[in-house]
PDB file of C-alpha atoms in Angstrom:
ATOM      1  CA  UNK A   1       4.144  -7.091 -11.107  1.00 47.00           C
ATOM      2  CA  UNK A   2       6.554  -9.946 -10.971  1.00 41.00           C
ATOM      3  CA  UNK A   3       8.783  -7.813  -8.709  1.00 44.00           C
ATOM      4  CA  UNK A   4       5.549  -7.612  -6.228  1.00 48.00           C
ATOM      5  CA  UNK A   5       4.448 -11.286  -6.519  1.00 46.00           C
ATOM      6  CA  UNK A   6       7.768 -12.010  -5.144  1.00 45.00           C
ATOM      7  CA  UNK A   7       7.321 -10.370  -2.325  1.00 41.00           C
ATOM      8  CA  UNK A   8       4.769 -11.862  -1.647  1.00 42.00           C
ATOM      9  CA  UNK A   9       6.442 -15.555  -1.268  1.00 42.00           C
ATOM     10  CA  UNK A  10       9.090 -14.346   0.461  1.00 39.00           C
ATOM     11  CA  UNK A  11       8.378 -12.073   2.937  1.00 41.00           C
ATOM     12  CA  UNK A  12       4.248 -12.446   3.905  1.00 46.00           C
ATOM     13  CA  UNK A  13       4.494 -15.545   5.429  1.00 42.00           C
ATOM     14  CA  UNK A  14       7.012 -14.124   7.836  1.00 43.00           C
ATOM     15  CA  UNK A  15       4.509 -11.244   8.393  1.00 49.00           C
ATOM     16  CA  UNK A  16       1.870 -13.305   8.553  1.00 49.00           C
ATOM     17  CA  UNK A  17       3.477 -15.861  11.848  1.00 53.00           C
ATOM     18  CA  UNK A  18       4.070 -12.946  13.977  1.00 61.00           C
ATOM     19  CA  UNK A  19       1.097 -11.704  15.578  1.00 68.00           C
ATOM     20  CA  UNK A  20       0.219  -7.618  15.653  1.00 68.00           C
ATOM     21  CA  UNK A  21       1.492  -7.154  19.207  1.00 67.00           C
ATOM     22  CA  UNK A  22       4.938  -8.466  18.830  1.00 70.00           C
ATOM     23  CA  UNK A  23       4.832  -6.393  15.049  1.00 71.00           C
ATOM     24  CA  UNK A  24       4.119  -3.485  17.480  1.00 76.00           C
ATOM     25  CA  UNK A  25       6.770  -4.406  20.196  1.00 68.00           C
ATOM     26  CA  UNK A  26       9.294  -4.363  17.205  1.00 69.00           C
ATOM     27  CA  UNK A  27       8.344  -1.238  16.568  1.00 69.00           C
ATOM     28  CA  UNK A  28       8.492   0.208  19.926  1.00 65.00           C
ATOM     29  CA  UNK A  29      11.796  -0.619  20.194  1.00 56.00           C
ATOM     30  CA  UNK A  30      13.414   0.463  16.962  1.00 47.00           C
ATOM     31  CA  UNK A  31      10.736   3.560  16.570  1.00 44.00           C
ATOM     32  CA  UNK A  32       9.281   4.328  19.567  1.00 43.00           C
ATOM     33  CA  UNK A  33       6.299   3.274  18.714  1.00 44.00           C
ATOM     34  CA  UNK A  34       4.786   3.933  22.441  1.00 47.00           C
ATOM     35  CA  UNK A  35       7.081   7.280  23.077  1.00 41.00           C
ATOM     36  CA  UNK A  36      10.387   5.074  23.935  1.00 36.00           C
ATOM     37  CA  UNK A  37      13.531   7.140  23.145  1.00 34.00           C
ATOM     38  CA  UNK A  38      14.642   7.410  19.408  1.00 39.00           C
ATOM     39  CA  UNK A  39      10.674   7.676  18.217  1.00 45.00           C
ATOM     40  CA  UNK A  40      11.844  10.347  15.729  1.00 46.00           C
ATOM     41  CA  UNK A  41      12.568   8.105  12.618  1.00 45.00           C
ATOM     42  CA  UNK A  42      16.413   7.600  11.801  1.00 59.00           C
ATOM     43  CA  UNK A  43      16.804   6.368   8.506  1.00 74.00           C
ATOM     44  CA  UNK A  44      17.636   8.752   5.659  1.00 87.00           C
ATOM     45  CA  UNK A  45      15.284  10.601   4.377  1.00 90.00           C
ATOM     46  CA  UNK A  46      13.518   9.504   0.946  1.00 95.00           C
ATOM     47  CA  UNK A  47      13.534  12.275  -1.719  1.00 96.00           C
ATOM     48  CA  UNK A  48      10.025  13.630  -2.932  1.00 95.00           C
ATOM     49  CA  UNK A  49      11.760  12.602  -7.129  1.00 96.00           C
ATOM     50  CA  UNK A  50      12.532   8.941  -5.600  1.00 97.00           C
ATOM     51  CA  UNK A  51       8.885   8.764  -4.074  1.00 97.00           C
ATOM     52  CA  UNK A  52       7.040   9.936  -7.257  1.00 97.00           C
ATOM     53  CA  UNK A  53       9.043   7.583  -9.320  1.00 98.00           C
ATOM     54  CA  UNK A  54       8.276   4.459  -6.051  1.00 98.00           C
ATOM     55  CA  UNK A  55       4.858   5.640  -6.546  1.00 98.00           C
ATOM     56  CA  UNK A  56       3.755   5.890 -10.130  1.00 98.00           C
ATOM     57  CA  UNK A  57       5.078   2.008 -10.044  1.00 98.00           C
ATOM     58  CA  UNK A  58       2.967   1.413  -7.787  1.00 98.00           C
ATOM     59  CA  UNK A  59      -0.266   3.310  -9.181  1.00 98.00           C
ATOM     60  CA  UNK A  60       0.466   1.200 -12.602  1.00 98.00           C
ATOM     61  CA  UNK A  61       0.077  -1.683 -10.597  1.00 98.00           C
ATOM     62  CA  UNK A  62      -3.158  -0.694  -8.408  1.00 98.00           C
ATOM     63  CA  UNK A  63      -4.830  -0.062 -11.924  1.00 98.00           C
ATOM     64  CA  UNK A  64      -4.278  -3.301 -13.020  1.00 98.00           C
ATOM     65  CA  UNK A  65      -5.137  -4.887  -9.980  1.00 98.00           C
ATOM     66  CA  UNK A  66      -8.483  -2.591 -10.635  1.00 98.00           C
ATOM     67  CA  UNK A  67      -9.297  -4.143 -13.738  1.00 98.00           C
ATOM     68  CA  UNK A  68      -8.678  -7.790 -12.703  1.00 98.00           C
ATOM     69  CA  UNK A  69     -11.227  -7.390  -9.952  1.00 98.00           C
ATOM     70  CA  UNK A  70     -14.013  -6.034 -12.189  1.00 98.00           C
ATOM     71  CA  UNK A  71     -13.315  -8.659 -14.368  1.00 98.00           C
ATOM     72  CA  UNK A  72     -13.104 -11.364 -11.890  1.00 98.00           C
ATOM     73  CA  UNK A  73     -16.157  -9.626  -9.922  1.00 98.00           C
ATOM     74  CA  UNK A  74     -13.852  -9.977  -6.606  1.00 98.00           C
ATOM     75  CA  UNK A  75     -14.761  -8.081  -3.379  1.00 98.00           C
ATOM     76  CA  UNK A  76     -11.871  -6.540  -1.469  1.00 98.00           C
ATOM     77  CA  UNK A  77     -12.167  -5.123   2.430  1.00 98.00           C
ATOM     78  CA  UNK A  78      -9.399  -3.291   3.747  1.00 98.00           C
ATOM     79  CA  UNK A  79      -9.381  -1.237   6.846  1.00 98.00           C
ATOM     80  CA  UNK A  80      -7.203   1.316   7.873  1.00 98.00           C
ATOM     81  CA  UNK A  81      -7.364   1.551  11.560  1.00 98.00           C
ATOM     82  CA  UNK A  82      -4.269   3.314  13.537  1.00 97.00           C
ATOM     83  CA  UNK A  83      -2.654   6.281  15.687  1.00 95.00           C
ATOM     84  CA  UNK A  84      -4.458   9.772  15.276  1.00 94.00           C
ATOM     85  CA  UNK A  85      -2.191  11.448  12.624  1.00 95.00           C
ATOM     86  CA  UNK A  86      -0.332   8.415  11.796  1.00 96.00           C
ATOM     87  CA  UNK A  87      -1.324   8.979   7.946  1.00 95.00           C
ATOM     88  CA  UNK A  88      -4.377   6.491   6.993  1.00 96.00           C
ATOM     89  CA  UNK A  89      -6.100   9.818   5.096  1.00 95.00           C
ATOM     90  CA  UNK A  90      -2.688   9.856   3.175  1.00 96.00           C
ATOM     91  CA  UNK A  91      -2.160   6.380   2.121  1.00 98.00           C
ATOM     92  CA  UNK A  92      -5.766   5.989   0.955  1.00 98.00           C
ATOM     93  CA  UNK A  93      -5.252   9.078  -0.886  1.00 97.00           C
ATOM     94  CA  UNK A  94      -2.354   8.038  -2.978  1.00 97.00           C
ATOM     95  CA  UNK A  95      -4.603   4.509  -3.759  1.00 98.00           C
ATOM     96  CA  UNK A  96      -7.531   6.177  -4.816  1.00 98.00           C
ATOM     97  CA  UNK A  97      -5.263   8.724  -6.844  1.00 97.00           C
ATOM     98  CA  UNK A  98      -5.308   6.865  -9.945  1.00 97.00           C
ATOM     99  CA  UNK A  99      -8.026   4.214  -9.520  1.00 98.00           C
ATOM    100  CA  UNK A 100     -11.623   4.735 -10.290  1.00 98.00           C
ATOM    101  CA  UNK A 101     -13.943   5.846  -7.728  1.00 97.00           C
ATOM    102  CA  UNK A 102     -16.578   2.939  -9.303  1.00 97.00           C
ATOM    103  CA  UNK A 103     -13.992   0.467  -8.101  1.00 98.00           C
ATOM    104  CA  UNK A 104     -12.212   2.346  -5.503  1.00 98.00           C
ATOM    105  CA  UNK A 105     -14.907   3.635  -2.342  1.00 98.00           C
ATOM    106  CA  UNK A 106     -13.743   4.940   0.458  1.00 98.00           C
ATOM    107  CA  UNK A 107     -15.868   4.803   3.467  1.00 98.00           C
ATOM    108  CA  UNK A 108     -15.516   7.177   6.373  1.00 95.00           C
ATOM    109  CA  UNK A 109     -18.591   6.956   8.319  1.00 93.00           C
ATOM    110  CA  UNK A 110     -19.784  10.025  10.481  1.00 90.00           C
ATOM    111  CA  UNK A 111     -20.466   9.996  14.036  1.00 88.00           C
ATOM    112  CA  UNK A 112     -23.591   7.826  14.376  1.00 90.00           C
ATOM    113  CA  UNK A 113     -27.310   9.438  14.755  1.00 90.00           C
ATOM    114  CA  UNK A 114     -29.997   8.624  16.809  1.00 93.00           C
ATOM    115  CA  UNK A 115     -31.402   5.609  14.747  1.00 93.00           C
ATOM    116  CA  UNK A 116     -27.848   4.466  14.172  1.00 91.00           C
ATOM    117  CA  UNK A 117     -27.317   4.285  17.786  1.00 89.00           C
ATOM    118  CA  UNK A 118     -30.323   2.479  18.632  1.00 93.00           C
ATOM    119  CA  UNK A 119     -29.452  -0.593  15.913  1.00 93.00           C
ATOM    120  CA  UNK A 120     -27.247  -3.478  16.482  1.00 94.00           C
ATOM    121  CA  UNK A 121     -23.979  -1.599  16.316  1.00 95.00           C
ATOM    122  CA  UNK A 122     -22.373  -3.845  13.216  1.00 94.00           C
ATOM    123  CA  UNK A 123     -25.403  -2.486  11.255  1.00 95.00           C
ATOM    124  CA  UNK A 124     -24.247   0.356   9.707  1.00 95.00           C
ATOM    125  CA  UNK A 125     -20.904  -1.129   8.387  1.00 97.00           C
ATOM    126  CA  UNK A 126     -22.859  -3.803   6.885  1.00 96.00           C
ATOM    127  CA  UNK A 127     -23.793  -1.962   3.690  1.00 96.00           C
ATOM    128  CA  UNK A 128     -20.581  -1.087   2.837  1.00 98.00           C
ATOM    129  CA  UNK A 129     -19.489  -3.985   2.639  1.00 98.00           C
ATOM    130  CA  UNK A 130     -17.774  -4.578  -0.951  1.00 98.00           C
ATOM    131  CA  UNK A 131     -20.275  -6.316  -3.682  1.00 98.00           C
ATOM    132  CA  UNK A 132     -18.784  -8.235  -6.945  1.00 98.00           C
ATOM    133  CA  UNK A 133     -15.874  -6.375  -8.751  1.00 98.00           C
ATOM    134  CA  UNK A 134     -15.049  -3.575  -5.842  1.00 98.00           C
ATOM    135  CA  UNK A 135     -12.789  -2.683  -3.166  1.00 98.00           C
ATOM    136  CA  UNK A 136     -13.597  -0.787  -0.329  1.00 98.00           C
ATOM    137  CA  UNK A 137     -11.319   1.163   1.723  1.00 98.00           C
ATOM    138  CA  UNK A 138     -12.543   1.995   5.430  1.00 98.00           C
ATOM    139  CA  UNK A 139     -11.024   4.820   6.822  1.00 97.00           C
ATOM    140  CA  UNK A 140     -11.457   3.660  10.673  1.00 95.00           C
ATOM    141  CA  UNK A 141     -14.107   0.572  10.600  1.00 97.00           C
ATOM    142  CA  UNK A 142     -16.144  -1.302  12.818  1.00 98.00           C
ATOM    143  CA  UNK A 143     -13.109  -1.111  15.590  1.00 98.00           C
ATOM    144  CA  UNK A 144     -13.915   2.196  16.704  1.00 96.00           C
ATOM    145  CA  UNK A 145     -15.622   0.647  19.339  1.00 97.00           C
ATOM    146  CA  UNK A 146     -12.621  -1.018  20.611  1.00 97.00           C
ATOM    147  CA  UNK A 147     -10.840   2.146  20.506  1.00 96.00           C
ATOM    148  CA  UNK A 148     -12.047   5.872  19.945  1.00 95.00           C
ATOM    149  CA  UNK A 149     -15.901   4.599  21.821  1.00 95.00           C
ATOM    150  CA  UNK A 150     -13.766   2.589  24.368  1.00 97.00           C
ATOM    151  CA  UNK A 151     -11.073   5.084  25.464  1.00 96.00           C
ATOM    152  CA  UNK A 152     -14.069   8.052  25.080  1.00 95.00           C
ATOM    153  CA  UNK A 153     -16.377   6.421  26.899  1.00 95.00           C
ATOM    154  CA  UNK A 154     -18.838   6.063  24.356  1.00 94.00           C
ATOM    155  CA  UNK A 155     -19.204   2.950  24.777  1.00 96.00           C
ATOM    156  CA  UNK A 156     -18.958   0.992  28.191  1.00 96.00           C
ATOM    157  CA  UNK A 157     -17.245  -2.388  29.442  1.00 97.00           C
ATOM    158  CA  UNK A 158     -19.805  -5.059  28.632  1.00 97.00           C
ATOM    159  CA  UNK A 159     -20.373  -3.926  25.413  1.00 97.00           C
ATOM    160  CA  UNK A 160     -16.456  -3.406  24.097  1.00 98.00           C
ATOM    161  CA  UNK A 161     -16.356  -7.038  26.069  1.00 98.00           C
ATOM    162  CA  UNK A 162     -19.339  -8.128  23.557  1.00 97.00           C
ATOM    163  CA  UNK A 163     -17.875  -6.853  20.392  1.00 97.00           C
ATOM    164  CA  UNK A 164     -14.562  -8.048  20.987  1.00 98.00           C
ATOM    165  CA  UNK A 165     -16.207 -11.599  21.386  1.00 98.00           C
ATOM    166  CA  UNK A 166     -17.995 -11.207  18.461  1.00 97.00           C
ATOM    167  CA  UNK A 167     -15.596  -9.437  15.658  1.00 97.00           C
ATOM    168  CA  UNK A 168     -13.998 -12.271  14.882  1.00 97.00           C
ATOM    169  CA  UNK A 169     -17.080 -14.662  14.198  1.00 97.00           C
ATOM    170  CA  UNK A 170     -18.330 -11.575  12.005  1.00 97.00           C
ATOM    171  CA  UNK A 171     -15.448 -11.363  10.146  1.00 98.00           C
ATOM    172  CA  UNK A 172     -15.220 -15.042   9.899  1.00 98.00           C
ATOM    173  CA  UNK A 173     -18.250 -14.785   7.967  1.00 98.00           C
ATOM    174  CA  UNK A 174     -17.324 -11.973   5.450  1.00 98.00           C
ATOM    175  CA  UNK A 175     -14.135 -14.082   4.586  1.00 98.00           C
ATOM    176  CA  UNK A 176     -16.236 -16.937   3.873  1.00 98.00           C
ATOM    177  CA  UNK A 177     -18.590 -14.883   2.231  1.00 98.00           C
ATOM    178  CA  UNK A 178     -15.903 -14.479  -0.959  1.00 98.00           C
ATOM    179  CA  UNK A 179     -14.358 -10.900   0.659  1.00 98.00           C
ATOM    180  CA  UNK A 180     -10.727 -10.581   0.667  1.00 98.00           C
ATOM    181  CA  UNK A 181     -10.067  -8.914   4.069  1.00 98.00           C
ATOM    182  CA  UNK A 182      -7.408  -6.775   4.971  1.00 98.00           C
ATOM    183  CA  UNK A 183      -6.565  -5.400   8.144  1.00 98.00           C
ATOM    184  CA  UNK A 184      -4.234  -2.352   8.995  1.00 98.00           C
ATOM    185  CA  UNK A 185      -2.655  -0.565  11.872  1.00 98.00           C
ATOM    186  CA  UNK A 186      -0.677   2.425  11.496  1.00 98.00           C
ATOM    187  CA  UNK A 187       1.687   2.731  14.480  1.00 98.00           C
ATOM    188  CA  UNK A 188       3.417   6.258  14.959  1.00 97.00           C
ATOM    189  CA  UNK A 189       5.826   7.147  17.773  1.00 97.00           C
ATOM    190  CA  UNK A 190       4.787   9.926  20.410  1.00 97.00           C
ATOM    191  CA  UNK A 191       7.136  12.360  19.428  1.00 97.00           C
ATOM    192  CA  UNK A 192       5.880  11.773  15.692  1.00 96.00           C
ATOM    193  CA  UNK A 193       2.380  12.266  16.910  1.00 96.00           C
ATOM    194  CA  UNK A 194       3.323  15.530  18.716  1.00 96.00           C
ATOM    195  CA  UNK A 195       5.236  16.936  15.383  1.00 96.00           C
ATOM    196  CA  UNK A 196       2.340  16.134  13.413  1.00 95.00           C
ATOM    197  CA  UNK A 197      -0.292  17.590  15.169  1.00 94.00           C
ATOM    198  CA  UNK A 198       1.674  20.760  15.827  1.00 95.00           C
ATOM    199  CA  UNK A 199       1.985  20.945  12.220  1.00 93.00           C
ATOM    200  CA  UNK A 200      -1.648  20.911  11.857  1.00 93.00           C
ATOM    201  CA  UNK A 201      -2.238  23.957  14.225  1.00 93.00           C
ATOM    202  CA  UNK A 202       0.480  26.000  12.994  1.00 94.00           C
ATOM    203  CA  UNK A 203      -0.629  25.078   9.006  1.00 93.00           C
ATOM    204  CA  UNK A 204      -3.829  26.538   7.786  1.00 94.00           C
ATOM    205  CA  UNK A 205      -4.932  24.247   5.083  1.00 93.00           C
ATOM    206  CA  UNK A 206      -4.531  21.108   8.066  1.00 92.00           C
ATOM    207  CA  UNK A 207      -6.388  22.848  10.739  1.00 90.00           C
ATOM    208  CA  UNK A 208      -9.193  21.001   9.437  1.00 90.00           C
ATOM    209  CA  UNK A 209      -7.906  17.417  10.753  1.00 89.00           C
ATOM    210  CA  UNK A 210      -7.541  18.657  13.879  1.00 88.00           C
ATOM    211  CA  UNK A 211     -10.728  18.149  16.032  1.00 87.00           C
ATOM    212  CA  UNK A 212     -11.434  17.719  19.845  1.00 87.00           C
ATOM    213  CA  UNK A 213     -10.786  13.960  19.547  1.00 86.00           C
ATOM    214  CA  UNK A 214      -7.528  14.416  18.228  1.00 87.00           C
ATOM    215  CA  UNK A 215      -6.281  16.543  21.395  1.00 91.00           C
ATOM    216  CA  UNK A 216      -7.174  13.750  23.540  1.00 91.00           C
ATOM    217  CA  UNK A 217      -5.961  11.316  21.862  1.00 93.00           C
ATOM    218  CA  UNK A 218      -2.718  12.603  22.298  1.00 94.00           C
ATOM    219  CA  UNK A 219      -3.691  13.372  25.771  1.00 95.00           C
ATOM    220  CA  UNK A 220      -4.811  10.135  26.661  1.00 96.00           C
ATOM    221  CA  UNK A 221      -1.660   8.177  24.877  1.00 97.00           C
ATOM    222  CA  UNK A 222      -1.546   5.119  27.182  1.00 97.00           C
ATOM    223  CA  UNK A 223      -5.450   4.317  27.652  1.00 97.00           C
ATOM    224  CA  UNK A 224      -5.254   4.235  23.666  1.00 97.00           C
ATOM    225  CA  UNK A 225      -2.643   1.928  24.050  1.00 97.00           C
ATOM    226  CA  UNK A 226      -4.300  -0.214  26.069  1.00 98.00           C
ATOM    227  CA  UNK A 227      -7.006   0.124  23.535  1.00 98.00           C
ATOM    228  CA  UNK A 228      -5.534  -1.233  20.997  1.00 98.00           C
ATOM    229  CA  UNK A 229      -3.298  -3.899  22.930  1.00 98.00           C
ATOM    230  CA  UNK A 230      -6.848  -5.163  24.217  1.00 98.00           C
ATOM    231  CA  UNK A 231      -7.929  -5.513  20.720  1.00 98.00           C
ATOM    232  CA  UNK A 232      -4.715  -7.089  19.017  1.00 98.00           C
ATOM    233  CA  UNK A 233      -5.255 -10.106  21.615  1.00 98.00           C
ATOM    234  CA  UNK A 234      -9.326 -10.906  20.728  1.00 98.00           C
ATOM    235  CA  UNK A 235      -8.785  -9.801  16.587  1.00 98.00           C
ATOM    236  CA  UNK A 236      -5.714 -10.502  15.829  1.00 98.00           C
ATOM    237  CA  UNK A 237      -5.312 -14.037  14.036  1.00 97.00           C
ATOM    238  CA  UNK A 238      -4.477 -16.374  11.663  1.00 96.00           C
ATOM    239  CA  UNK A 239      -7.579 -16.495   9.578  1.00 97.00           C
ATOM    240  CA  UNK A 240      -8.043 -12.305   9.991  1.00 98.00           C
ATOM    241  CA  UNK A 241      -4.452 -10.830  10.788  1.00 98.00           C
ATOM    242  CA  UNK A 242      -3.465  -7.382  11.918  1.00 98.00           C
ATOM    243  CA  UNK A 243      -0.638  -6.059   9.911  1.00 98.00           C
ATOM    244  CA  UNK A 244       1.012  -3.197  11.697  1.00 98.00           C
ATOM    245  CA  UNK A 245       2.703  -0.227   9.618  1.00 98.00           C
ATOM    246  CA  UNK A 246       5.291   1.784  10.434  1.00 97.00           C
ATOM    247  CA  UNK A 247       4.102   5.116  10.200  1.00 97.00           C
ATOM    248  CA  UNK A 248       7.144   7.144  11.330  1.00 97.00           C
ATOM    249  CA  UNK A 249       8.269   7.947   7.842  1.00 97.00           C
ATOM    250  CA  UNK A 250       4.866   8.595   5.456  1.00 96.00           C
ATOM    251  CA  UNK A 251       6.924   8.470   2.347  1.00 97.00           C
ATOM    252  CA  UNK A 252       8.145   4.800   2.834  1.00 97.00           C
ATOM    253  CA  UNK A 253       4.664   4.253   4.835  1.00 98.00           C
ATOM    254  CA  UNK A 254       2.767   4.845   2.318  1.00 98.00           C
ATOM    255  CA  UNK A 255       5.407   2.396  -0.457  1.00 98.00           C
ATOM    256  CA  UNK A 256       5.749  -0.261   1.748  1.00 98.00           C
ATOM    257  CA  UNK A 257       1.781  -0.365   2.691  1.00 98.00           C
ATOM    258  CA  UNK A 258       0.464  -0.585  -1.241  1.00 98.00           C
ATOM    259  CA  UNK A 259       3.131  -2.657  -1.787  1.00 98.00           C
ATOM    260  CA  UNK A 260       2.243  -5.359   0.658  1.00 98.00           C
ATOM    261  CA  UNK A 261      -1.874  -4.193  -0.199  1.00 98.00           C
ATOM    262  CA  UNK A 262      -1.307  -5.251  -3.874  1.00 98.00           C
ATOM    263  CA  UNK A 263       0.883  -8.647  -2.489  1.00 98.00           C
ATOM    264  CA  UNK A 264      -1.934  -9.802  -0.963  1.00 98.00           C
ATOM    265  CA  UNK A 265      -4.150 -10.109  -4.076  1.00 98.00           C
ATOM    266  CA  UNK A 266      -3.614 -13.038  -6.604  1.00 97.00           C
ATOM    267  CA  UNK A 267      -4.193 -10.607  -9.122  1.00 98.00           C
ATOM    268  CA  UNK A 268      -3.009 -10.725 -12.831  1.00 97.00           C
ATOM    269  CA  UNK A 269      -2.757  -8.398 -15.282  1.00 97.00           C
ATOM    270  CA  UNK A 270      -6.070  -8.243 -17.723  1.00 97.00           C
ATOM    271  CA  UNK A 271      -5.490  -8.238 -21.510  1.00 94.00           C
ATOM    272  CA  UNK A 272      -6.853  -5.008 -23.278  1.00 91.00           C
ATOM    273  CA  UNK A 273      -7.080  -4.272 -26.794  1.00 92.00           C
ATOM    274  CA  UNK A 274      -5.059  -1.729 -28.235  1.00 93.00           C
ATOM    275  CA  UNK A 275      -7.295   1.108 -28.079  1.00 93.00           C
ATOM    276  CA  UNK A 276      -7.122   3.449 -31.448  1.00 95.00           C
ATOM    277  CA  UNK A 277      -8.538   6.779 -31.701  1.00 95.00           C
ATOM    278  CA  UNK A 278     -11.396   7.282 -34.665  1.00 95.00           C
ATOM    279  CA  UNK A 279     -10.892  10.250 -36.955  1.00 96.00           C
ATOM    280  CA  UNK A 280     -13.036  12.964 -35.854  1.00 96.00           C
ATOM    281  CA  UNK A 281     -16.140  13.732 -37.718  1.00 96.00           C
ATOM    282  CA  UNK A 282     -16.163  16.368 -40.771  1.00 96.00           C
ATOM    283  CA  UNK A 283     -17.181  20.284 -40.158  1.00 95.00           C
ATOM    284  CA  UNK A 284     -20.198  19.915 -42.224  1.00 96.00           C
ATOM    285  CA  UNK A 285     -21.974  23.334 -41.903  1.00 97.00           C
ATOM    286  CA  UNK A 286     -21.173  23.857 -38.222  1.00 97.00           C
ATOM    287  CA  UNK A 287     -20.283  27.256 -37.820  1.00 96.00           C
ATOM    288  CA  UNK A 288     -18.506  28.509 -34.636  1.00 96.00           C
ATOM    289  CA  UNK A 289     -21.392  30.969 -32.946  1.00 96.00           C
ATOM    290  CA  UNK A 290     -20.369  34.818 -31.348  1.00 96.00           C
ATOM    291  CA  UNK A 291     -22.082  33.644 -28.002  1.00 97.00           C
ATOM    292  CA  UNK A 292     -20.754  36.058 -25.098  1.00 96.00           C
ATOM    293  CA  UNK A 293     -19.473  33.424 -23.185  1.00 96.00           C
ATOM    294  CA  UNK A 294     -18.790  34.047 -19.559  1.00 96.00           C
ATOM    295  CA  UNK A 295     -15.144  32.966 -19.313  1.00 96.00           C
ATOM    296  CA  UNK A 296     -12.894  32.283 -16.197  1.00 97.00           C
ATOM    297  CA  UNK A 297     -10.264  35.012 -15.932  1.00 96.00           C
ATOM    298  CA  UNK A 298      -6.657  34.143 -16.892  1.00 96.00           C
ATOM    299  CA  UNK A 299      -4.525  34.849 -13.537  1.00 96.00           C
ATOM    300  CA  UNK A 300      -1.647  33.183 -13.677  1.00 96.00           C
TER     301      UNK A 300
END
């Protein structure tokens, strides 16, 4: 944990004085992050023994920040907001992996119905909203109407013009309100993109992540890009920062996004008892019954 905390001093406040779009402009340079040349990632690639052995660090440490927010009663926001297929299902996988799903929610709200689309559109994130001694994960938030309902056309020009405006009072007010709010973008090159939606329509068991949306989204690259460029410059600030992921490589991705996740949280490490286990009770008179029980076949 000390390791982590140290990151933290070091290396967030350098993260934190350079706004999302120049993060992003880094990473179009060195990763292609909009389709330059050189998108596919260069750097060596990380064993699946030396990611287990990152990772299970890493879980170790998410528990404990677990228990330190029930016990403080702290409410945690973070959204994971990005490139189709640049991994957020993955990364909030390997958070939730270990951590209780009383502590742990993940939200992942369906396309809205007829009542939803007749209330104020902030309404239905509202209730998800993290109460005393959670954290919630949102997997896409409140800003798909600055992207998916913009680019779409799901939503028109005045009211992506309103809700740009507005986000950042809104979230002003959750800060304030006690939340700890967390913002991330996944950025993944084109070429990336491409490879990774290929994979799932060649791969049975990820031809369910590929819907209609998806095949426009990589259709419709640069209005997405505009999307989100539109939205870094009205959301993206001091008080609510956008911290932009590299998403090329999901191994490191997913390391170096939990890493900075759990560096963002004062959190300390709660003292437990040591737990012992009680001697089990005597047999007494039980006696094992001959019940034809209806067991699972032994295949492998």
């Amino acid at each position: 944990m000390a390791k982590i905390k140290d990151k933290k001093k070091k290396g967030d406040q350098h993260d934190g004085d350079r706004n999302g779009s120049a993060q992003i402009a880094e990473l179009n340079g060195s990763a292609g992050g909009n389709g330059a040349a050189g998108g596919v990632v260069s750097a060596p690639k990380m064993s699946g023994k030396e990611f287990d052995k990152e990772m299970e660090k890493l879980q170790v440490e998410l528990v404990k920040l677990q228990e330190w927010v029930k016990a403080k009663g702290a409410k945690v926001c973070v959204l994971f907001e990005g490139r189709d297929a640049a991994g957020k299902g993955g990364i909030i996988k390997r958070i939730t992996e270990r951590t209780s799903p009383r502590v742990f929610r993940v939200i992942a709200t369906p396309s809205p119905g007829e009542r939803e689309k007749s209330q104020m559109y902030i309404q239905r994130y509202i209730p998800h909203l993290p109460a005393g001694g959670e954290v919630v994960l949102f997997d896409r938030s409140w800003y798909n109407r600055a992207g998916v309902e913009r680019v779409m056309g799901f939503a028109n020009d005045q009211q992506v013009r309103e809700f740009l405006a507005v986000v950042p009072l809104m979230e002003r007010a959750i800060i304030k309100s006690g939340v700890i709010l967390i913002k991330y973008w996944l950025e993944v090159s084109m070429e990336n993109q491409t490879l990774r939606f290929q994979e799932r329509i060649d791969d049975y068991r990820k031809i369910w992540k590929l819907s209609p949306m998806d095949l426009e989204s990589h259709r419709r690259w640069y209005d997405f890009s505009r999307a989100r460029d539109a939205m870094f410059e009205a959301t993206d600030s001091h008080e609510s920062p956008w911290y932009v992921v590299d998403a090329n490589d999901q191994r490191r991705m997913r390391l170096n996004c939990i890493t900075h996740f759990l560096s963002m949280i004062p959190y300390e490490e709660v003292p437990h008892e040591k737990v012992k286990l009680p001697k089990r009770q005597e047999r007494g008179d039980y006696v094992e019954p001959n019940y034809p029980y209806r067991r699972v076949p032994n295949k492998y």
